[in-house]
CSV table of C-alpha atoms in Angstrom, one decimal:
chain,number,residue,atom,x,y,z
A,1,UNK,CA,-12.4,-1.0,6.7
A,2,UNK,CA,-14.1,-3.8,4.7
A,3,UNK,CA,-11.4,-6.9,3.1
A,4,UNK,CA,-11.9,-5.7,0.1
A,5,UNK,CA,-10.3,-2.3,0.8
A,6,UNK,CA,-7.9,-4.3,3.1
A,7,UNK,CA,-6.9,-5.8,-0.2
A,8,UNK,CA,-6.7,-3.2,-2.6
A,9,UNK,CA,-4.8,-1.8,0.0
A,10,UNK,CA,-2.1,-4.8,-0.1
A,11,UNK,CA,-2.1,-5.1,-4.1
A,12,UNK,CA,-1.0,-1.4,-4.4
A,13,UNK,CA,2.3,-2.1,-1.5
A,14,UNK,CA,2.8,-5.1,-3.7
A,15,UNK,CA,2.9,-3.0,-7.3
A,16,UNK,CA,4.7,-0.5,-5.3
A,17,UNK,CA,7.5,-2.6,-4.0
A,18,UNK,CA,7.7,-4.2,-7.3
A,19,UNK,CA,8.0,-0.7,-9.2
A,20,UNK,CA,10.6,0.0,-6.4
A,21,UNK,CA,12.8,-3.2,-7.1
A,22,UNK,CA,12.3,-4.1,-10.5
A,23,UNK,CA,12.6,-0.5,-11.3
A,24,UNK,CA,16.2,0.1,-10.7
A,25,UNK,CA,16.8,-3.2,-12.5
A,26,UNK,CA,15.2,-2.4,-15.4
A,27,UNK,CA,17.1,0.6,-15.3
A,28,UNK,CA,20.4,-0.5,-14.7
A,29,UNK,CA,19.5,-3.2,-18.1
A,30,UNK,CA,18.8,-0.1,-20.1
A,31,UNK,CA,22.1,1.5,-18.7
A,32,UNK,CA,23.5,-1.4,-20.6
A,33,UNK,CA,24.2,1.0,-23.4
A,34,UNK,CA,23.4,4.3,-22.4
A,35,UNK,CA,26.6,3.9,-19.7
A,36,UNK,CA,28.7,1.1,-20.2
A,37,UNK,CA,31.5,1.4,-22.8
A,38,UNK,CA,33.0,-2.2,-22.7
A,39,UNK,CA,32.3,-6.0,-21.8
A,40,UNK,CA,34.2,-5.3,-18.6
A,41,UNK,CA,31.4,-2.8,-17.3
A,42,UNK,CA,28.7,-4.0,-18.6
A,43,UNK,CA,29.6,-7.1,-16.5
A,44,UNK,CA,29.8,-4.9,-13.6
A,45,UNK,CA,26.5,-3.3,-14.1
A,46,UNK,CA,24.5,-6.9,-14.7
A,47,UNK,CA,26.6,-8.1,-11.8
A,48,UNK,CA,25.2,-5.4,-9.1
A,49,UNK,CA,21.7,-6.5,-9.8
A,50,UNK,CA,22.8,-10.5,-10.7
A,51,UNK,CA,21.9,-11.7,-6.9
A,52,UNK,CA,18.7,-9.4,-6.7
A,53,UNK,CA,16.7,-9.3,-10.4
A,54,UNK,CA,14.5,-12.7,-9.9
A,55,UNK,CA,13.3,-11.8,-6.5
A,56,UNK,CA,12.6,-8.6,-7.5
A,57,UNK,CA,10.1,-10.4,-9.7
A,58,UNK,CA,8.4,-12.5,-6.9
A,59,UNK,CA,6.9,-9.4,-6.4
A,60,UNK,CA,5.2,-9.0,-10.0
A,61,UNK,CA,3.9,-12.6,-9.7
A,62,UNK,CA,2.8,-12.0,-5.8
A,63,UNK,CA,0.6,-8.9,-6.7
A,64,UNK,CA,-0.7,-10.9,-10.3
A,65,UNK,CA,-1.5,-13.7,-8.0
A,66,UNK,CA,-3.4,-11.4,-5.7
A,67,UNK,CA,-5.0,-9.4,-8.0
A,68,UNK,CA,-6.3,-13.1,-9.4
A,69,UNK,CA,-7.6,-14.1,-5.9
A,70,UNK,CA,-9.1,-10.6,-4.2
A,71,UNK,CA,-10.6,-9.4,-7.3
A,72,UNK,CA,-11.2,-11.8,-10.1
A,73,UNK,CA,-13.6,-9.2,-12.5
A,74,UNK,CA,-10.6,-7.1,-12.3
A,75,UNK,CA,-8.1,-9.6,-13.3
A,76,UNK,CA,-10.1,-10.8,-16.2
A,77,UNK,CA,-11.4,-7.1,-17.5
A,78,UNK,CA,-7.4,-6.0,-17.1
A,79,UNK,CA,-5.6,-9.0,-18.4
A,80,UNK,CA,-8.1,-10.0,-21.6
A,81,UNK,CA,-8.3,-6.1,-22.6
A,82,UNK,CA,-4.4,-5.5,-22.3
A,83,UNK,CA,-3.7,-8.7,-23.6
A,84,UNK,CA,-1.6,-7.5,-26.2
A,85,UNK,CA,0.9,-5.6,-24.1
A,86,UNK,CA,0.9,-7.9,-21.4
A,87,UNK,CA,2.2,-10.7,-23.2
A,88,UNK,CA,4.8,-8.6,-24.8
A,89,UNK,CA,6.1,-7.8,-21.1
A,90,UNK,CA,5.9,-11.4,-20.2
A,91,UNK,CA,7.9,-12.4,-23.5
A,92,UNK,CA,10.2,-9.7,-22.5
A,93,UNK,CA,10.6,-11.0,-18.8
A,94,UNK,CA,11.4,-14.4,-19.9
A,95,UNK,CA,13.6,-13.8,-22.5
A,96,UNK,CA,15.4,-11.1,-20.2
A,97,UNK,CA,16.0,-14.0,-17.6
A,98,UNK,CA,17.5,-16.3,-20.2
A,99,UNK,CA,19.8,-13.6,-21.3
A,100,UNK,CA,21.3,-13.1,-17.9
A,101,UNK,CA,21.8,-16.9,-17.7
A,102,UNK,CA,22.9,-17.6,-21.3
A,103,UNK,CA,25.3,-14.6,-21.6
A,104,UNK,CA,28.2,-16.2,-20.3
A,105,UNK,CA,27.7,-19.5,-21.7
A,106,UNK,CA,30.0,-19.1,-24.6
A,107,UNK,CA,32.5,-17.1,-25.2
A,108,UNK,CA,32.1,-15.8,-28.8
A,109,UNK,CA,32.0,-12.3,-29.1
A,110,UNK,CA,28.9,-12.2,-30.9
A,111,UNK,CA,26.7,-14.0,-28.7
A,112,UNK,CA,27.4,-11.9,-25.9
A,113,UNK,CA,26.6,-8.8,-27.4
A,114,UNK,CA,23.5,-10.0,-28.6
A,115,UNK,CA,22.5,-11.4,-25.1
A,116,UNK,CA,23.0,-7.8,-24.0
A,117,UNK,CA,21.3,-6.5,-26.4
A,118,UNK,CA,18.6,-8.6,-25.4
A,119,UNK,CA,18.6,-7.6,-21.7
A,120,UNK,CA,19.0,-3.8,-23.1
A,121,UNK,CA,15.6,-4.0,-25.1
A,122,UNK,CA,14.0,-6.7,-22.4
A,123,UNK,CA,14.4,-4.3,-19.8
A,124,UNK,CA,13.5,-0.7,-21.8
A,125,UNK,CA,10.7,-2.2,-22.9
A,126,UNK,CA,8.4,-3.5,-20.0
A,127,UNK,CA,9.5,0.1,-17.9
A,128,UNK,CA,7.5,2.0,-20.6
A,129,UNK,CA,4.9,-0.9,-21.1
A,130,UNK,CA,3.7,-0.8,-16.9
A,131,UNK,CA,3.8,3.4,-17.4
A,132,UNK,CA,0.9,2.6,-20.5
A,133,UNK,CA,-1.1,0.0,-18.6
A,134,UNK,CA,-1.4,2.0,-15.5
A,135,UNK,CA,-2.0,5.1,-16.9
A,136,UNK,CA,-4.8,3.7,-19.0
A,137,UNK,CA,-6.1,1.9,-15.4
A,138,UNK,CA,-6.4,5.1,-13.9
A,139,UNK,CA,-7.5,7.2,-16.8
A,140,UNK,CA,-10.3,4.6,-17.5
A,141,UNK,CA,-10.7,2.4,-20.6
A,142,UNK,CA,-13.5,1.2,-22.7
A,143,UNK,CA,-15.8,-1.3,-20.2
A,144,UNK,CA,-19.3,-2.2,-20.8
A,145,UNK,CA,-22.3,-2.7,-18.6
A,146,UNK,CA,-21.2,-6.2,-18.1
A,147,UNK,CA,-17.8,-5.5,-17.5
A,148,UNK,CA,-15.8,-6.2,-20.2
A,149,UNK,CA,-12.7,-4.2,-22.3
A,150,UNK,CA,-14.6,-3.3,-25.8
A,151,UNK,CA,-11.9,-1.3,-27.1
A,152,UNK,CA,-8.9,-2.2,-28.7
A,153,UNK,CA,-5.2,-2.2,-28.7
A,154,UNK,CA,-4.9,1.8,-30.4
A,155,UNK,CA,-6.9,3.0,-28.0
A,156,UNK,CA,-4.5,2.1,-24.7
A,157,UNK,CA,-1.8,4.4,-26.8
A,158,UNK,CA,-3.8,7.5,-25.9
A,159,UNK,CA,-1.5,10.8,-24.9
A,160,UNK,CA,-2.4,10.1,-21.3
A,161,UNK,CA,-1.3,6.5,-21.4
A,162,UNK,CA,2.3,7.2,-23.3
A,163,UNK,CA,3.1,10.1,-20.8
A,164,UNK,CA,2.8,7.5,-18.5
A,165,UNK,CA,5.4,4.9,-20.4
A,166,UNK,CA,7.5,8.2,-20.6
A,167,UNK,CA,7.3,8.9,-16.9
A,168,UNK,CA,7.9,5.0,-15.7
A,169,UNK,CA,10.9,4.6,-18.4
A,170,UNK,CA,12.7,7.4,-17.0
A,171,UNK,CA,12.2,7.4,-13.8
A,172,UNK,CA,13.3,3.4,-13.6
A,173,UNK,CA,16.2,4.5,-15.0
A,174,UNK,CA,17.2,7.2,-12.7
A,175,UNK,CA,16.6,4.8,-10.3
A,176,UNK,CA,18.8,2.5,-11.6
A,177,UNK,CA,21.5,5.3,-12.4
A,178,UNK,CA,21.5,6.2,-8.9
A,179,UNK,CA,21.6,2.4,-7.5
A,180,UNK,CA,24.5,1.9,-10.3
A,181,UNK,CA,26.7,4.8,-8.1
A,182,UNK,CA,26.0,3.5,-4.9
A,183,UNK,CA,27.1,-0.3,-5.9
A,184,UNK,CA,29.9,0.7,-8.1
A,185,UNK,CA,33.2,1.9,-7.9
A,186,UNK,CA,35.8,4.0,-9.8
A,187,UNK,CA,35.1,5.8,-13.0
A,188,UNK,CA,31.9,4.0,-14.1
A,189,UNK,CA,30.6,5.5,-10.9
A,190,UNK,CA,31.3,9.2,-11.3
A,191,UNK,CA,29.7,8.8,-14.7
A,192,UNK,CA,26.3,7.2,-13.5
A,193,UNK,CA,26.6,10.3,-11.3
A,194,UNK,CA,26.6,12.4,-14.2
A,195,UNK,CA,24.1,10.7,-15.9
A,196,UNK,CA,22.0,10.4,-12.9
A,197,UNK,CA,21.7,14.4,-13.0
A,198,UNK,CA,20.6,14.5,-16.8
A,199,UNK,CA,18.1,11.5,-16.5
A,200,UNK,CA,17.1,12.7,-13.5
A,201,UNK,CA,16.2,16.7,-14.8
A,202,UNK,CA,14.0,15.0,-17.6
A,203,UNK,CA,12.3,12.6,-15.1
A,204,UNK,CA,11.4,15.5,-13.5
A,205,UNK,CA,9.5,17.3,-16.2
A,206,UNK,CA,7.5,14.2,-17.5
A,207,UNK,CA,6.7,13.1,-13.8
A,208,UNK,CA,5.0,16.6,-12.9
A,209,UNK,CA,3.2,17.5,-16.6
A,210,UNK,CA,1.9,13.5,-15.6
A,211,UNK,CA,1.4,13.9,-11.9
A,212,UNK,CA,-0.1,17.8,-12.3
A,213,UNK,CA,-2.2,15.9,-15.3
A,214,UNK,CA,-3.6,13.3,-12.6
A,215,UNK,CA,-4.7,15.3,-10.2
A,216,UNK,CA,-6.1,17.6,-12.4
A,217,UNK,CA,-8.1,15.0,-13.8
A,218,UNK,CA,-9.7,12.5,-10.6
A,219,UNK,CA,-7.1,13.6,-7.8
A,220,UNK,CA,-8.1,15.2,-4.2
A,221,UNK,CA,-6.6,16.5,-1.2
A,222,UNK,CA,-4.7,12.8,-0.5
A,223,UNK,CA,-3.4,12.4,-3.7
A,224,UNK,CA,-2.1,16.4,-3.8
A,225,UNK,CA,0.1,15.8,-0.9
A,226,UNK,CA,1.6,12.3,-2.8
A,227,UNK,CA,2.2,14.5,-5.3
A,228,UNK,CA,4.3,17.1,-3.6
A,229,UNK,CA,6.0,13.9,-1.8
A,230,UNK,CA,7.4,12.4,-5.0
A,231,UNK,CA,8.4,15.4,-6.5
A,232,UNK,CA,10.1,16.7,-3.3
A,233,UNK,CA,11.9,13.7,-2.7
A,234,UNK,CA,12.9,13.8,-6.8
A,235,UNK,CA,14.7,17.0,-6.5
A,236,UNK,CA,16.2,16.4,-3.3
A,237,UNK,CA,17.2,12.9,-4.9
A,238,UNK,CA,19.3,15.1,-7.6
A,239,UNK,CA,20.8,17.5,-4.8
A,240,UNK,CA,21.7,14.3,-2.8
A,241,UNK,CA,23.0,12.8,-6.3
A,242,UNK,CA,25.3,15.9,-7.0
A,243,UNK,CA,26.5,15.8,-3.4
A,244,UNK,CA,28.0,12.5,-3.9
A,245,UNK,CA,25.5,11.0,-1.5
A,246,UNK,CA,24.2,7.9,-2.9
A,247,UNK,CA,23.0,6.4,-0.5
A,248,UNK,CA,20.8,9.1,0.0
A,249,UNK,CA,19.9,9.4,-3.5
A,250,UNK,CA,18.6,6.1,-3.9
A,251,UNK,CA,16.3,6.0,-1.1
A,252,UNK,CA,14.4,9.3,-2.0
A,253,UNK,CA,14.3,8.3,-5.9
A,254,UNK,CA,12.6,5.2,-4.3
A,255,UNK,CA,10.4,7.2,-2.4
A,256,UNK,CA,9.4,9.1,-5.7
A,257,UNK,CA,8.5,5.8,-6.9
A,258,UNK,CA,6.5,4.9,-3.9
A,259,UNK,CA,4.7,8.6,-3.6
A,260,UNK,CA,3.6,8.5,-7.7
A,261,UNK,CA,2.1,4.7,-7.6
A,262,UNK,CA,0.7,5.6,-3.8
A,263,UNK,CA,-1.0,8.8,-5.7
A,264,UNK,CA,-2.0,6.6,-8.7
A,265,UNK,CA,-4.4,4.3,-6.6
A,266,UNK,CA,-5.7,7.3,-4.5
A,267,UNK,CA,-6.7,8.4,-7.8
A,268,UNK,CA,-8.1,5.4,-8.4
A,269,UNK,CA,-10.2,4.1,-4.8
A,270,UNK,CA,-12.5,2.7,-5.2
A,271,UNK,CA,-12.8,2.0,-8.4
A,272,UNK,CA,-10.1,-0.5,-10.0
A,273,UNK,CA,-10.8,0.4,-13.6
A,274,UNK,CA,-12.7,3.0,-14.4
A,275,UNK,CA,-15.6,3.2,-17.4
A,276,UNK,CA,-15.1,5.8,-20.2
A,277,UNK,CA,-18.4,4.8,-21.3
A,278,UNK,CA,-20.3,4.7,-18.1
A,279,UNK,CA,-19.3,5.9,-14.5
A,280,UNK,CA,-21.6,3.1,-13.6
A,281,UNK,CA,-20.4,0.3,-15.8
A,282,UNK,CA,-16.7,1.2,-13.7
A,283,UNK,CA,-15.0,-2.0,-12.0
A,284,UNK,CA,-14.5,-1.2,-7.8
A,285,UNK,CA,-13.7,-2.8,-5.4
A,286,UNK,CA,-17.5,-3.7,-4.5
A,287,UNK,CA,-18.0,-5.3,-7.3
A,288,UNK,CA,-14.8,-6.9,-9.0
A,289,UNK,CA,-13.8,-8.5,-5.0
A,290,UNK,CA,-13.8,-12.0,-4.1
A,291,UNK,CA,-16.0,-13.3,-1.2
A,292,UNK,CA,-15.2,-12.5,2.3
A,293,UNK,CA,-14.6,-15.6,3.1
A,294,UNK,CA,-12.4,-16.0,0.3
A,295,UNK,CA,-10.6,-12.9,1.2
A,296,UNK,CA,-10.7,-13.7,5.2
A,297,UNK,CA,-8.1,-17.1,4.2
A,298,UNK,CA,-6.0,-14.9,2.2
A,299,UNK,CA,-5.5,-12.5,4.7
A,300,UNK,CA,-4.6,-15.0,7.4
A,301,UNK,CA,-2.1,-16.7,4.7
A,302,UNK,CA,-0.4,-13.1,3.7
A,303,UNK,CA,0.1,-12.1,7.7
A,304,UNK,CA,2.1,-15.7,7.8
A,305,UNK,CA,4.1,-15.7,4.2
A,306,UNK,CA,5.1,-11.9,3.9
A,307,UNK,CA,7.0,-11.4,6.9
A,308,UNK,CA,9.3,-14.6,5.4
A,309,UNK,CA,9.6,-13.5,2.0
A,310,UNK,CA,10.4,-9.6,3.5
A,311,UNK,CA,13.3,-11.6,5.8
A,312,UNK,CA,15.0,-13.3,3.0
A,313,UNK,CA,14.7,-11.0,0.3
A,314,UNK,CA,16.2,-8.3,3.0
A,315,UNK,CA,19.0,-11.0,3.7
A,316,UNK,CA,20.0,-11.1,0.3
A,317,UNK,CA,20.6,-7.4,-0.1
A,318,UNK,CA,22.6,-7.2,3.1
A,319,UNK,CA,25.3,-10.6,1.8
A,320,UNK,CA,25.5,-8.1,-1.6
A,321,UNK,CA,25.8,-5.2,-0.5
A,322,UNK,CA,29.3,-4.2,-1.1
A,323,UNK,CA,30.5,-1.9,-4.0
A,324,UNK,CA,32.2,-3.5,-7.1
A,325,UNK,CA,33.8,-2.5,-10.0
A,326,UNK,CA,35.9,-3.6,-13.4
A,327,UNK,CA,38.7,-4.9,-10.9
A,328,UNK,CA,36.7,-7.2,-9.5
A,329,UNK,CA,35.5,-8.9,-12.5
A,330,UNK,CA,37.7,-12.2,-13.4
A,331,UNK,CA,38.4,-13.3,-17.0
A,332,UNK,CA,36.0,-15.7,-18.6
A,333,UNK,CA,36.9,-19.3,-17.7
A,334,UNK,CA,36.3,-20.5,-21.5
């Protein structure tokens, strides 16, 4: 296997781990309203990921960074065609993290609602933005023989493309339904439980007419046995969900996660964004890579600073691990 592949290899782990993490976040943000119904649990719910959400995001700037050094065409194609969008999801990621900071700062009603409001919309927002941009990676886009997006903004919102959004946006927030039982306790966690059954029954729909849709269009063999993965491990999520199994639950609506994005870039090898205009005109990973020797140093300094970033990050889920609830939140020290 050449570097390249090594590479494209590594970016998709790191999209996938950051769809995994950030994805039950950005759920349990949009569970801000759909779930909580007062300040006291809605504290609990931005509390269970509090510890967690910004190292989820190491990930998202790890596999931006990566993407930047492996495959540079690709970076530039992707980031000056989807320019639009990506910005709003960066806006939204940095106005997210002020909210979680700023909430608590004073204690008017007012400005804590509309902190949470903030994190609500911050977080509902980028789940169905990544669904679009990866659906239109896949599906292919608008690139011309010298390698560069010609379309516009419109034509990323194809049917395609917002099944996607649809697919990502629910699924992140069964994820984050199902993450919000296992770290909570009381009656906030029998209703995520309840919630987690009706999210999770329209995940499923969206996730196979988009999966089914996939494969139909560019999949094979690999990618048809992803497919059956994540939607096996989606039902047996919901049994393991009614069954009062969280733990359980959570892992296999993680591995749904992993199986979809694993079947996306099966889909997708070896190009890296396909040409709607010209099969040959399509970025790969031939011709959108870095040098070898570029990518020999990279994959020297990845086998040294993943296993550290795996170790703490890990560490930080074992010290928060336990369950919380409304009984454990204190009274605001204003």
């Amino acid at each position: 296997m050449e570097l390249h592949d090594v590479w494209f290899v590594l970016i998709a782990v790191l999209w996938t781990g950051y769809f995994f993490l950030e994805g039950f976040d950005f759920g349990v943000g949009v569970l801000t309203k759909l779930l909580a119904r007062n300040r006291a649990e809605k504290r609990v719910l931005i509390n269970t990921i509090g510890p967690v959400w910004d190292g989820n995001e190491v990930w998202l700037l790890t596999a931006g960074g990566a993407t930047f050094a492996a495959f540079p065409e690709w970076y530039a194609t992707l980031f000056s065609g989807f320019y639009l969008p990506l910005l709003v999801i960066l806006v939204c990621l940095i106005v997210r993290g002020v909210a979680f900071e700023y909430r608590v700062k004073r204690p008017e009603e007012r400005w804590q609602r509309n902190w949470e409001t903030a994190i609500f919309w911050t977080s509902l927002i980028p789940a169905f933005l990544w669904g679009v941009a990866f659906g239109n990676i896949v599906h292919g886009v608008k690139i011309d023989r010298d390698l560069e997006y010609v379309g516009s903004v419109w034509d990323l919102l194809n049917p395609y493309a917002l099944l996607g959004g649809l697919v990502t946006l629910t699924l992140f927030t069964f994820h984050g339904t199902v993450f919000t039982a296992l770290k909570t306790v009381g009656e906030i966690r029998e209703r995520a439980r309840a919630l987690a059954l009706r999210v999770g029954l329209v995940t499923a729909v969206l996730a196979l007419a988009f999966l089914v849709w996939t494969q139909v269009d560019s999949g094979d063999g690999k990618s048809l046995v992803a497919l059956l993965v994540a939607v096996a491990a989606l039902v047996v999520a919901l049994m393991a969900n009614q069954a009062g199994r969280e733990g359980w639950s959570f892992a296999l609506s993680g591995v749904t996660i992993v199986a979809a994005v694993a079947m996306l870039f099966l889909t997708l090898f070896p190009n890296v964004m396909p040409s709607t205009l010209n099969a040959d005109w399509s970025l790969t990973v031939t011709n959108a890579s870095s040098s070898p020797y570029t990518l020999k140093i990279m994959t020297w300094l990845a086998a040294v600073a993943t296993p550290v970033v795996l170790l703490y990050q890990g560490w930080t889920y074992w010290v928060f691990r336990k369950r919380i609830g409304t009984q454990h939140i204190a009274e605001p020290a204003h």
